[in-house]
Tab-separated table of C-alpha atoms in Angstrom:
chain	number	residue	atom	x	y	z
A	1	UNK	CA	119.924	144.065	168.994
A	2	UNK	CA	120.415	144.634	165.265
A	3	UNK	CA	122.535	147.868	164.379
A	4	UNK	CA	122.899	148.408	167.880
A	5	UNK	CA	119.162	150.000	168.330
A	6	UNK	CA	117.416	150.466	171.595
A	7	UNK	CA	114.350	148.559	171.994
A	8	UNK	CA	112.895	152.388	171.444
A	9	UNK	CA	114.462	153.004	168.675
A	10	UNK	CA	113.590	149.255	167.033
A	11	UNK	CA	109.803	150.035	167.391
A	12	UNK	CA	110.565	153.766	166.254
A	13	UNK	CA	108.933	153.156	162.701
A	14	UNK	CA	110.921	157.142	161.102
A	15	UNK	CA	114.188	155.308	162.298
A	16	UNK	CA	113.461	151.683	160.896
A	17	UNK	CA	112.756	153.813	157.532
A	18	UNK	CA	115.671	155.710	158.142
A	19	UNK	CA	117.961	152.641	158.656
A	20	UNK	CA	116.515	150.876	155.434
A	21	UNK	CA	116.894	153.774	153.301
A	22	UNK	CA	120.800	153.748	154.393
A	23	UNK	CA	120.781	150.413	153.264
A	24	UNK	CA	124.224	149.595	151.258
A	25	UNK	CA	121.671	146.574	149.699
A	26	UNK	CA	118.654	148.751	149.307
A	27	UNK	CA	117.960	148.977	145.671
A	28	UNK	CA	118.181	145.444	145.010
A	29	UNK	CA	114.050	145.307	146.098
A	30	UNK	CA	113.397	147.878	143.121
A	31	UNK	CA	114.418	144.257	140.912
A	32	UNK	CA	111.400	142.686	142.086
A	33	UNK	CA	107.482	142.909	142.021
A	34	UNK	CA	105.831	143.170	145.264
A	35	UNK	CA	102.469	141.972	145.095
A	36	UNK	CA	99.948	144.469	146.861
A	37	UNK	CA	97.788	144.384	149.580
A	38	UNK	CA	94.417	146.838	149.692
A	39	UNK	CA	96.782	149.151	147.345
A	40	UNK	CA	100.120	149.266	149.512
A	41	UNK	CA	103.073	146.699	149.487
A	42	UNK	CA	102.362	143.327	150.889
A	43	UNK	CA	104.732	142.359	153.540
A	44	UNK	CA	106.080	139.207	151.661
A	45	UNK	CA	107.892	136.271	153.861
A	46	UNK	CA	107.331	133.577	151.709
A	47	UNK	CA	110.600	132.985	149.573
A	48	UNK	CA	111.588	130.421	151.313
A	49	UNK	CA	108.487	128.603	149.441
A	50	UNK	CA	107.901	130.888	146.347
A	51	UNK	CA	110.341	133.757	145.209
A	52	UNK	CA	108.871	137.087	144.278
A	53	UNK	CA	109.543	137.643	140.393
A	54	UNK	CA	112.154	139.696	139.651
A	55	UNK	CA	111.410	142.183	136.913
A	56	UNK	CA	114.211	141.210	134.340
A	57	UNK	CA	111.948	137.791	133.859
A	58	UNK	CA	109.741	138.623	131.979
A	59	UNK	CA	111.972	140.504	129.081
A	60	UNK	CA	114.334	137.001	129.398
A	61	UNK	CA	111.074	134.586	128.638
A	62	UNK	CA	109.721	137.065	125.946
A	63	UNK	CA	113.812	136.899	124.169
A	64	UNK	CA	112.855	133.235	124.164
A	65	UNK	CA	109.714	133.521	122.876
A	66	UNK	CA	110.431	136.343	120.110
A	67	UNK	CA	113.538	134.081	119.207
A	68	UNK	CA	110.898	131.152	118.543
A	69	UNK	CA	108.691	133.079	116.581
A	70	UNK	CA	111.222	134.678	114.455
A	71	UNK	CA	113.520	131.590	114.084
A	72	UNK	CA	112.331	128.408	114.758
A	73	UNK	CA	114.469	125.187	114.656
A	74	UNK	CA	117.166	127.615	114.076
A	75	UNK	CA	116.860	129.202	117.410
A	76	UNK	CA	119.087	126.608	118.662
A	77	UNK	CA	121.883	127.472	116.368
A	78	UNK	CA	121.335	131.688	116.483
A	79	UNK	CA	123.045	133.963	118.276
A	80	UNK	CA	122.466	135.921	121.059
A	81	UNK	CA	121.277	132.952	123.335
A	82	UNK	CA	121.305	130.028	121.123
A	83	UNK	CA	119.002	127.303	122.966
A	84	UNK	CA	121.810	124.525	122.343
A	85	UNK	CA	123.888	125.559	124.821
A	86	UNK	CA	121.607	127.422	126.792
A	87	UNK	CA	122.069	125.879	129.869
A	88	UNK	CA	125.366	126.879	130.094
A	89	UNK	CA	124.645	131.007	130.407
A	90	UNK	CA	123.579	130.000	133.989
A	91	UNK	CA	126.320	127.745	134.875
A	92	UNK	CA	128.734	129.850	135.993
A	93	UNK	CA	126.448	132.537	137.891
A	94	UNK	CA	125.096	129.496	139.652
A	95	UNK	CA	128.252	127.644	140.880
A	96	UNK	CA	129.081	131.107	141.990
A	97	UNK	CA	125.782	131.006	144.345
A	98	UNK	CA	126.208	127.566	145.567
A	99	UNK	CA	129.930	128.075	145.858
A	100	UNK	CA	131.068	125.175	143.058
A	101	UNK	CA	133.299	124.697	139.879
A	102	UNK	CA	131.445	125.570	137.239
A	103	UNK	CA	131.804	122.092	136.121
A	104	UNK	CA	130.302	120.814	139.155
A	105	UNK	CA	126.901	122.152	138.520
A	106	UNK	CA	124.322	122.003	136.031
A	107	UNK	CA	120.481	123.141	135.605
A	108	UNK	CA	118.436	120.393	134.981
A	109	UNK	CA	114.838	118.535	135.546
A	110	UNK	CA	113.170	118.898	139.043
A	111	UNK	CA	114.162	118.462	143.101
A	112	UNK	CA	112.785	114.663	143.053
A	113	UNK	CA	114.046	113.659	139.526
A	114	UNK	CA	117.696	114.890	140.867
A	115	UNK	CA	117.852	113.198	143.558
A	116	UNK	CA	116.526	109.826	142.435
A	117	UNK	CA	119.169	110.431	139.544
A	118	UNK	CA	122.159	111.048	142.225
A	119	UNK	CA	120.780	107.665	143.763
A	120	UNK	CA	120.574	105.621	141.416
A	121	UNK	CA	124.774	106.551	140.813
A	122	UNK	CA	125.625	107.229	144.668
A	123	UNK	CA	123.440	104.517	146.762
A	124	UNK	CA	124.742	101.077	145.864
A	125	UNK	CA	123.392	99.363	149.077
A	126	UNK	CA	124.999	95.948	149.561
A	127	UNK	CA	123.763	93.284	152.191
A	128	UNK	CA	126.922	94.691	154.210
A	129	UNK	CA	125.963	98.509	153.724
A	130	UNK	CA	122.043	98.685	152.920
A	131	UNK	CA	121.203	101.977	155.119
A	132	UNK	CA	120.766	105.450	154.380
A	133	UNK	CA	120.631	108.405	156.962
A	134	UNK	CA	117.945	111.480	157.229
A	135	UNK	CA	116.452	113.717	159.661
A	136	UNK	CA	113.530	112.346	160.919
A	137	UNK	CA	110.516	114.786	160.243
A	138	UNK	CA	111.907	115.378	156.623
A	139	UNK	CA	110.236	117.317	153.743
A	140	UNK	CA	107.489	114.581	152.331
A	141	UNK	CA	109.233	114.474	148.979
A	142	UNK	CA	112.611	113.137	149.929
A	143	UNK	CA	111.589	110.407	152.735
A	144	UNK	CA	109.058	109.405	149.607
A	145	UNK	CA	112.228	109.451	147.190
A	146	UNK	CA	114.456	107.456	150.005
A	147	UNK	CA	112.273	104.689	150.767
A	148	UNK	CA	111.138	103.794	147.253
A	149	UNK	CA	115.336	103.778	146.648
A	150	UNK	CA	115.677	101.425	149.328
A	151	UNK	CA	112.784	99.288	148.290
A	152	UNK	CA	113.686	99.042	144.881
A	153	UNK	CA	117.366	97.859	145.760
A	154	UNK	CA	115.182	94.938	147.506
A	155	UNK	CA	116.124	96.535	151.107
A	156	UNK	CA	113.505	97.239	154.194
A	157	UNK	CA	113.091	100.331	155.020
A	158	UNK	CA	112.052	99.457	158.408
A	159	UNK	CA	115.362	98.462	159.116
A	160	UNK	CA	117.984	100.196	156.312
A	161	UNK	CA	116.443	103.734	156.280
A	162	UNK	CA	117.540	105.218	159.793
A	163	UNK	CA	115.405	108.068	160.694
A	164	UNK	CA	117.362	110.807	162.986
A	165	UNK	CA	115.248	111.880	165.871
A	166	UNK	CA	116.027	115.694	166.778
A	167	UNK	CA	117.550	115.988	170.501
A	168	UNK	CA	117.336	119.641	171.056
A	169	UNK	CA	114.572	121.277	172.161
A	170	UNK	CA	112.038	122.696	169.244
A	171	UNK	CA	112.644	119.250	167.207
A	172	UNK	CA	116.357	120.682	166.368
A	173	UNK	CA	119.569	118.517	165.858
A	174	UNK	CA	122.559	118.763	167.662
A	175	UNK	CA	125.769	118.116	165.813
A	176	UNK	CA	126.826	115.658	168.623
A	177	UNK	CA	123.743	113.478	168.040
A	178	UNK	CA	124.287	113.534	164.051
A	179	UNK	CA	127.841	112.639	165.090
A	180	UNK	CA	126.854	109.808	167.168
A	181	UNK	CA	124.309	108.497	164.666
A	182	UNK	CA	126.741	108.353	162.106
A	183	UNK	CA	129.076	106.518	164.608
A	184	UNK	CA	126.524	103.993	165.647
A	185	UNK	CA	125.454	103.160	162.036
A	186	UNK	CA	128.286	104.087	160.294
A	187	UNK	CA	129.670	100.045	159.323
A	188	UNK	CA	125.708	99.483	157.642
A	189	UNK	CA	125.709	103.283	155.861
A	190	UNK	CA	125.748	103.126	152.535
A	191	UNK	CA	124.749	106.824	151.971
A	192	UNK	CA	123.552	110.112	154.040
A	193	UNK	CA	121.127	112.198	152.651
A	194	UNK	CA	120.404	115.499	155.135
A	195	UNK	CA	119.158	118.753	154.668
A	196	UNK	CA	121.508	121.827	154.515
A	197	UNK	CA	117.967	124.148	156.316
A	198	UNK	CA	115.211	121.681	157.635
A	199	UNK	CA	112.678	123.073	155.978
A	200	UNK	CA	110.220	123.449	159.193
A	201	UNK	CA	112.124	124.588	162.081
A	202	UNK	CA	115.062	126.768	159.545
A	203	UNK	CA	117.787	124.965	161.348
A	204	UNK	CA	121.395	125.282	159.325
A	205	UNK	CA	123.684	122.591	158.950
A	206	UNK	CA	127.543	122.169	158.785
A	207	UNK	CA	127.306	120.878	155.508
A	208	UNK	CA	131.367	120.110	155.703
A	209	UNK	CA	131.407	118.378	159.436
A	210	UNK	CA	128.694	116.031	158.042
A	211	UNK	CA	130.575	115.249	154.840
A	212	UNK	CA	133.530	114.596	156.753
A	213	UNK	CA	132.234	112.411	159.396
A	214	UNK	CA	130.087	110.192	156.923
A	215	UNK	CA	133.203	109.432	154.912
A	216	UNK	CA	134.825	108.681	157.622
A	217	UNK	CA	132.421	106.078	158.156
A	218	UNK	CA	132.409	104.705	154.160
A	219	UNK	CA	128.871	106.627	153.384
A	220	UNK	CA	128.132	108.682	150.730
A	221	UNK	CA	127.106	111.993	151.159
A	222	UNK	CA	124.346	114.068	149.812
A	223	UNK	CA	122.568	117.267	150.435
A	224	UNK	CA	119.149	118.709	149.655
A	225	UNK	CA	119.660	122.308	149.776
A	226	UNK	CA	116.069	123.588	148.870
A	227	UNK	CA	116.022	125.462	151.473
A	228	UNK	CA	119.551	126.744	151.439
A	229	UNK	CA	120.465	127.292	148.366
A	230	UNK	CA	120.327	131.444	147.780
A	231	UNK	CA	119.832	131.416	151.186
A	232	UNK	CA	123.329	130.545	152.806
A	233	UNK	CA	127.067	130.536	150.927
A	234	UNK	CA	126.865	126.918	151.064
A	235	UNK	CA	130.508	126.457	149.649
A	236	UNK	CA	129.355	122.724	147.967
A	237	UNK	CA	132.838	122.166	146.484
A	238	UNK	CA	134.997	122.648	149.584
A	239	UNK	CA	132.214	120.577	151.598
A	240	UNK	CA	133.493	117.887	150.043
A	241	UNK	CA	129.906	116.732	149.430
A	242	UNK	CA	129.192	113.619	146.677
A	243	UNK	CA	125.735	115.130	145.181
A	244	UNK	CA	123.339	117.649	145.633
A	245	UNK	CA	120.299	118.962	144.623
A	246	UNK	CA	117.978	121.512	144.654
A	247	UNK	CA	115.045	124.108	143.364
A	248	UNK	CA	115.373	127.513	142.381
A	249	UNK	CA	111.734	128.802	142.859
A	250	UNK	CA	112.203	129.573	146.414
A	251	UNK	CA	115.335	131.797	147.580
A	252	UNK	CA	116.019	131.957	144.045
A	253	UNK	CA	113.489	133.337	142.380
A	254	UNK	CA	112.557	131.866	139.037
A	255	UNK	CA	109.004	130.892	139.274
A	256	UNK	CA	106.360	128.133	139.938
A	257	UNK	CA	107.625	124.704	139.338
A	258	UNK	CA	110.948	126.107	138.236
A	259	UNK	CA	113.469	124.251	136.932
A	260	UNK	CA	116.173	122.699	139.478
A	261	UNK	CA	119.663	122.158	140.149
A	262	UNK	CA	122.102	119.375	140.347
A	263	UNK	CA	125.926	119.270	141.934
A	264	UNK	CA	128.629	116.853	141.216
A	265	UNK	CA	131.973	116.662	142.579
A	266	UNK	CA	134.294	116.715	140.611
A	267	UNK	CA	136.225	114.214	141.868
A	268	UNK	CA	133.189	112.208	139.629
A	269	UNK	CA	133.694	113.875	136.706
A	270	UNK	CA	134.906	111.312	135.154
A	271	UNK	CA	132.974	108.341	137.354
A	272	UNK	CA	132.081	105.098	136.167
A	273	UNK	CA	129.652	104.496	138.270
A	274	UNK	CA	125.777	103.815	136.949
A	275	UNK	CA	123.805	106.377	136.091
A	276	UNK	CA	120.058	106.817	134.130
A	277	UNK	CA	121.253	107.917	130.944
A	278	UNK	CA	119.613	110.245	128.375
A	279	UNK	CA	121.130	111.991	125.058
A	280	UNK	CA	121.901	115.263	126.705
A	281	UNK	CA	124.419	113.605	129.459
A	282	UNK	CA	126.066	112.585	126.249
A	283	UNK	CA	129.018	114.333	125.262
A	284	UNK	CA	128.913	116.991	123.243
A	285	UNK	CA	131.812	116.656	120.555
A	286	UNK	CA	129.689	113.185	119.274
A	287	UNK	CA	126.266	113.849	120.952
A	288	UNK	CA	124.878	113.856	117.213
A	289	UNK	CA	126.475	111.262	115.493
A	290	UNK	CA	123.289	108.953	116.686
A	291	UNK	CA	125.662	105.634	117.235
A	292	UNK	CA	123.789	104.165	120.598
A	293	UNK	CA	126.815	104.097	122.278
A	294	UNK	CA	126.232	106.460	125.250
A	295	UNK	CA	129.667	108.416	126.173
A	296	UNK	CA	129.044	110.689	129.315
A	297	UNK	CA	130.100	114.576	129.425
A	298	UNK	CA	132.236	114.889	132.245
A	299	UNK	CA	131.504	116.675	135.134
A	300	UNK	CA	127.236	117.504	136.398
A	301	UNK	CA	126.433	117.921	132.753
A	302	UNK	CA	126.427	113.821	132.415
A	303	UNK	CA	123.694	112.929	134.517
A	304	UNK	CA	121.264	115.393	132.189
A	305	UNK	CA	118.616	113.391	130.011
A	306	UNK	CA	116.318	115.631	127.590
A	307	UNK	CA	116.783	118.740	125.952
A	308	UNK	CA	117.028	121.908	128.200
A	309	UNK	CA	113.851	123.850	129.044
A	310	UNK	CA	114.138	126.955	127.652
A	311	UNK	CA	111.319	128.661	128.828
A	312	UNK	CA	112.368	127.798	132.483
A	313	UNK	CA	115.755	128.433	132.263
A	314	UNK	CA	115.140	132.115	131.036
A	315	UNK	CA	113.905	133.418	134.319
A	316	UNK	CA	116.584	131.681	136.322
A	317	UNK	CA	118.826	133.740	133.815
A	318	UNK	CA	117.497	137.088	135.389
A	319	UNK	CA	117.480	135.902	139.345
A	320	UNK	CA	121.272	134.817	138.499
A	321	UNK	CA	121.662	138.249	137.545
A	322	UNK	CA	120.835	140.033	141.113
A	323	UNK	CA	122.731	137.463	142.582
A	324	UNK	CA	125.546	138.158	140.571
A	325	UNK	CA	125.005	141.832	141.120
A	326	UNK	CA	124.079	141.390	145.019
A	327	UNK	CA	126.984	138.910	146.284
A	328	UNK	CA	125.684	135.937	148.753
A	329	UNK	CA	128.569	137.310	151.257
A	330	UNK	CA	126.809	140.445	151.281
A	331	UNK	CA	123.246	139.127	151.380
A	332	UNK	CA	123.992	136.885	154.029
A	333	UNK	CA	125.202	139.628	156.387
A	334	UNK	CA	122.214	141.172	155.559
A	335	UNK	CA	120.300	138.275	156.382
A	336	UNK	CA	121.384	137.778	159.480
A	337	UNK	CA	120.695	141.324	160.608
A	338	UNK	CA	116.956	141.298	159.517
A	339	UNK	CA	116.805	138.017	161.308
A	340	UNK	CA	118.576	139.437	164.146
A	341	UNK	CA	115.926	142.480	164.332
A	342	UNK	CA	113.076	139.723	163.597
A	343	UNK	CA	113.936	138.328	166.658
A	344	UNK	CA	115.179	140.724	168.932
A	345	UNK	CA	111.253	142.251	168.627
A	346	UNK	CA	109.638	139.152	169.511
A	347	UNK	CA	111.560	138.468	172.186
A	348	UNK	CA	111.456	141.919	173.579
A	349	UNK	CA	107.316	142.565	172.963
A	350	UNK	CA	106.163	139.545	172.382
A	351	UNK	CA	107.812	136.750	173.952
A	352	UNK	CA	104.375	135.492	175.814
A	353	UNK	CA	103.024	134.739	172.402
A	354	UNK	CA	105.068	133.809	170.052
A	355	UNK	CA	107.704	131.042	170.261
A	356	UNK	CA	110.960	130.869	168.417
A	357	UNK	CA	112.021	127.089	167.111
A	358	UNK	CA	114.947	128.315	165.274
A	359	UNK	CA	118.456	127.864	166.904
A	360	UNK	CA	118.967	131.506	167.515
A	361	UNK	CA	122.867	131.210	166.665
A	362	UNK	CA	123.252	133.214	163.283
A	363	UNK	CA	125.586	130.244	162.225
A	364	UNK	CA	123.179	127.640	162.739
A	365	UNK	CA	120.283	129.264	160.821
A	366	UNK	CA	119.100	131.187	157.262
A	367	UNK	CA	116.965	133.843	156.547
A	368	UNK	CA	113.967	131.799	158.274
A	369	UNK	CA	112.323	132.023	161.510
A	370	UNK	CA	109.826	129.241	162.557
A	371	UNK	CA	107.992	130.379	164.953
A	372	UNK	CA	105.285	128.306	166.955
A	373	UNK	CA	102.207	130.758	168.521
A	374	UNK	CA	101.753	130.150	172.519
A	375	UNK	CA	98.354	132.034	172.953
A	376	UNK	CA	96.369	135.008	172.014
A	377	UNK	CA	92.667	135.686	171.730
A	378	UNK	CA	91.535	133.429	174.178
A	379	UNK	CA	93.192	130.763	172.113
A	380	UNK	CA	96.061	128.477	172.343
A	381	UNK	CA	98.388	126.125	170.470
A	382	UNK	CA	97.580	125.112	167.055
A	383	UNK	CA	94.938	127.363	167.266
A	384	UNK	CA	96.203	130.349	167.823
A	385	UNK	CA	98.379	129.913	165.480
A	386	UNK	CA	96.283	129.321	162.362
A	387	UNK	CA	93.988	131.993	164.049
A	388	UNK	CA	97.046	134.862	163.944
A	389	UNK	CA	98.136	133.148	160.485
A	390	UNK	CA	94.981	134.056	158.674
A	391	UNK	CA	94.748	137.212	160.676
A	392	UNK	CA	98.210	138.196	159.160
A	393	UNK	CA	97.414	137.750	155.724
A	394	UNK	CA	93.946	139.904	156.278
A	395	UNK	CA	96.430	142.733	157.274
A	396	UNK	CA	98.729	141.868	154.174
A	397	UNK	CA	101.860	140.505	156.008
A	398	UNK	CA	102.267	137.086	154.429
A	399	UNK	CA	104.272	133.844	155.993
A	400	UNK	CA	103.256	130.497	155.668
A	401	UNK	CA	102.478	127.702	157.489
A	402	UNK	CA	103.879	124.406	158.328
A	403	UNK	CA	101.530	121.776	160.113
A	404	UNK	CA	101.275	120.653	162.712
A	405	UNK	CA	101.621	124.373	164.353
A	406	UNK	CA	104.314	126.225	162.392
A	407	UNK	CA	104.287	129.804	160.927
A	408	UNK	CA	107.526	130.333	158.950
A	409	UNK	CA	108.552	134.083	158.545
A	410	UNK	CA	111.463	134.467	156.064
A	411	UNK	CA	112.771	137.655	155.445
A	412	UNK	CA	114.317	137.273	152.121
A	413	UNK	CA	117.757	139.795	152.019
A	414	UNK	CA	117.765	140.888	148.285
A	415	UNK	CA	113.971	142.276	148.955
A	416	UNK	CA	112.253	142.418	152.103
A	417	UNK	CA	112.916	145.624	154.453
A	418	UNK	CA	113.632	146.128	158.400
A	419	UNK	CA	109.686	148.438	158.181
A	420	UNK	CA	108.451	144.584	156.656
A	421	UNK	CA	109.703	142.979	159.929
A	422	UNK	CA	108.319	146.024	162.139
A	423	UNK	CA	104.509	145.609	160.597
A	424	UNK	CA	104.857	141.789	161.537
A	425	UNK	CA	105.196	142.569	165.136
A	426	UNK	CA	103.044	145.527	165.247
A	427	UNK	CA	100.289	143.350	163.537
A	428	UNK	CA	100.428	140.336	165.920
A	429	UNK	CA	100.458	142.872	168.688
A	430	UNK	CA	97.193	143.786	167.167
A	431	UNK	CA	96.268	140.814	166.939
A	432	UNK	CA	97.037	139.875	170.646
A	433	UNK	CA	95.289	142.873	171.580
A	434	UNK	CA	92.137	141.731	169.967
């Protein structure tokens, strides 16, 4: 059990308090707004789908906007925080989250338009290698962005877009059967494309081990890391990894719709391979000498198309910040321990109604815990479980859910508390108890 606690002492609410205000990581919540419930703190597990705001925000987006008023055009040119190169006061703050040359990454567009951009350059199907790899059960957006690749290349995807069936209990993978898979394809791959957290059950992936073993077999190798990124040190440029992309309104805080993020290796820096071009992937010494002849920054920054978005960049700005400030080493320790307490009380008090999906190795899972709801109330299955899901957010403790029967609870490390996870269990015990 977390910190060594009793199973007394874990549902002893003075010594959860006691433990959080001891907290090395503690003041790192006082850089966000927690929305309230009835007047009191919400208990808020949602940042694995929407980030809380962190405070610093809103003074970043109002520079921008006083900088517009006050300049204009020449806001681009101004100092502090010129818009031209305004993507790059994020780029090294971010490789440092996602564990990348700075060259390697770049802030840019959205999830989907990433990864159909890393496509179109990384999945050149041939009649020889036409098939790409995923989990089956993936998040809607990429299985829509993977078959419309492989139909557009002329390719079925009945046949050339091989859908991983989970072989663990729960609907997880085991490394053996992504192994296997990758054997049993591997001479038809011309590209894998897997998660680093599936985002329903919070499974973790060895992001490296799957790199390895797909070049091994000639594939390509990408990862979506919405769910991981801020989540886990993913370590993207010592993965070895071809692409990857992702969205920074979840783990990373910076708002609805934010916008995403983009890695290259940078053994592509330099690549020649195809890519959808726009003016702001062209280098920047000739960028404005308007010839038509498109010459590609090297490195992540060559795959951008329009202008930045300054207004969504700013708040990214202030969540890089608390990262920055924070550490992902250290919030990942702390992650696993609120996990770790998470699920030491369910399993101790709670165990006939509630359901954990999550692999409960620390290594093999983020800050999430997808948790399926056995019975309660005279209820059972899907049922219960949208039945205590409502019931939760009535009582101000907030997840979310995951058809067919999933409640995700994801206690983010830079802001939620050990007392957050405590009023989770107490309240389904409540609820339980009718």
């Amino acid at each position: 059990m977390t910190d060594d606690l009793s199973l007394s002492a874990a549902f002893d609410v003075d010594r959860i308090r006691a433990l959080d205000a001891a907290d090395p990581l503690r003041d790192f919540r006082n850089d966000f707004h927690i929305p309230a419930h009835e007047g009191a703190p919400q208990a808020y597990f949602c940042g694995n789908s929407l980030g809380l705001q962190p405070k610093g925000a809103r003074a970043m987006v109002e520079e921008v906007l006083d900088k517009w008023e006050r300049e204009a055009v020449e806001g681009h040119f101004l100092e502090p925080a010129p818009w031209m190169p305004y993507h790059g006061l994020v780029r090294d703050a971010l490789a440092g989250v996602v564990g990348a040359e700075p060259s390697e990454v770049v802030a840019m567009n959205t999830l989907t338009t990433n990864l159909h951009l890393m496509l179109v350059s990384f999945y050149r199907p041939t009649q020889e290698r036409p098939a790409i790899l995923m989990e089956a059960g993936a998040f809607p957006s990429d299985r829509h962005a993977l078959e419309s690749q492989v139909r557009f290349h002329g390719f079925d995807p009945a046949t050339d877009l091989i859908e991983l069936q989970p072989d663990e209990a729960d609907g997880t993978f085991s490394m053996a059967a992504i192994e296997r898979a990758i054997a049993e394809h591997g001479p038809r791959l011309a590209a894998i494309v897997w998660p680093g957290v599936q985002y329903r059950t919070g499974q973790a992936f060895d992001l490296k081990e799957i790199a390895r073993l797909g070049h091994a077999a000639g594939a390509i190798v990408g990862f979506d890391l919405a769910h991981a990124v801020g989540n886990l040190p993913v370590q993207l440029h010592d993965s070895d990894a071809d692409f990857a992309v992702w969205c920074h309104y979840k783990y990373m805080n910076s708002g609805p719709g934010a916008v995403a993020g983009c890695f290259v290796h940078a053994r592509h820096a330099n690549t020649t391979r195809p890519r959808f071009a726009g003016w702001w992937g062209h280098d920047q010494a000739s960028r404005f000498r308007m010839d038509g002849r498109f010459v590609p920054t090297p490195g992540a920054d060559g795959w951008q198309l329009s202008n930045p978005p300054i207004l969504g960049l700013a708040p990214l700005r202030a969540s890089l910040d608390v990262f920055a400030r924070a550490g992902m080493d250290r919030l990942r320790a702390r992650s696993i321990d609120l996990t770790t307490y998470l699920e030491s009380l369910i399993r101790a008090r709670l165990s006939d109604t509630l359901q954990i999906v999550t692999p409960r190795e620390s290594a093999r899972r983020g800050a999430q815990l997808s948790i399926r709801v056995l019975q309660g109330r005279g209820l059972s299955g899907r049922a219960a479980g949208r039945d205590l899901f409502e019931f939760l957010a009535t009582r101000g403790v907030l997840g979310d859910w995951r058809e067919p029967d999933v409640i995700r609870i994801s206690p983010a490390p830079l802001y939620n508390t050990r007392e957050d996870i405590l009023r989770f269990a107490m309240e389904v015990s409540r609820w339980r108890e009718g």
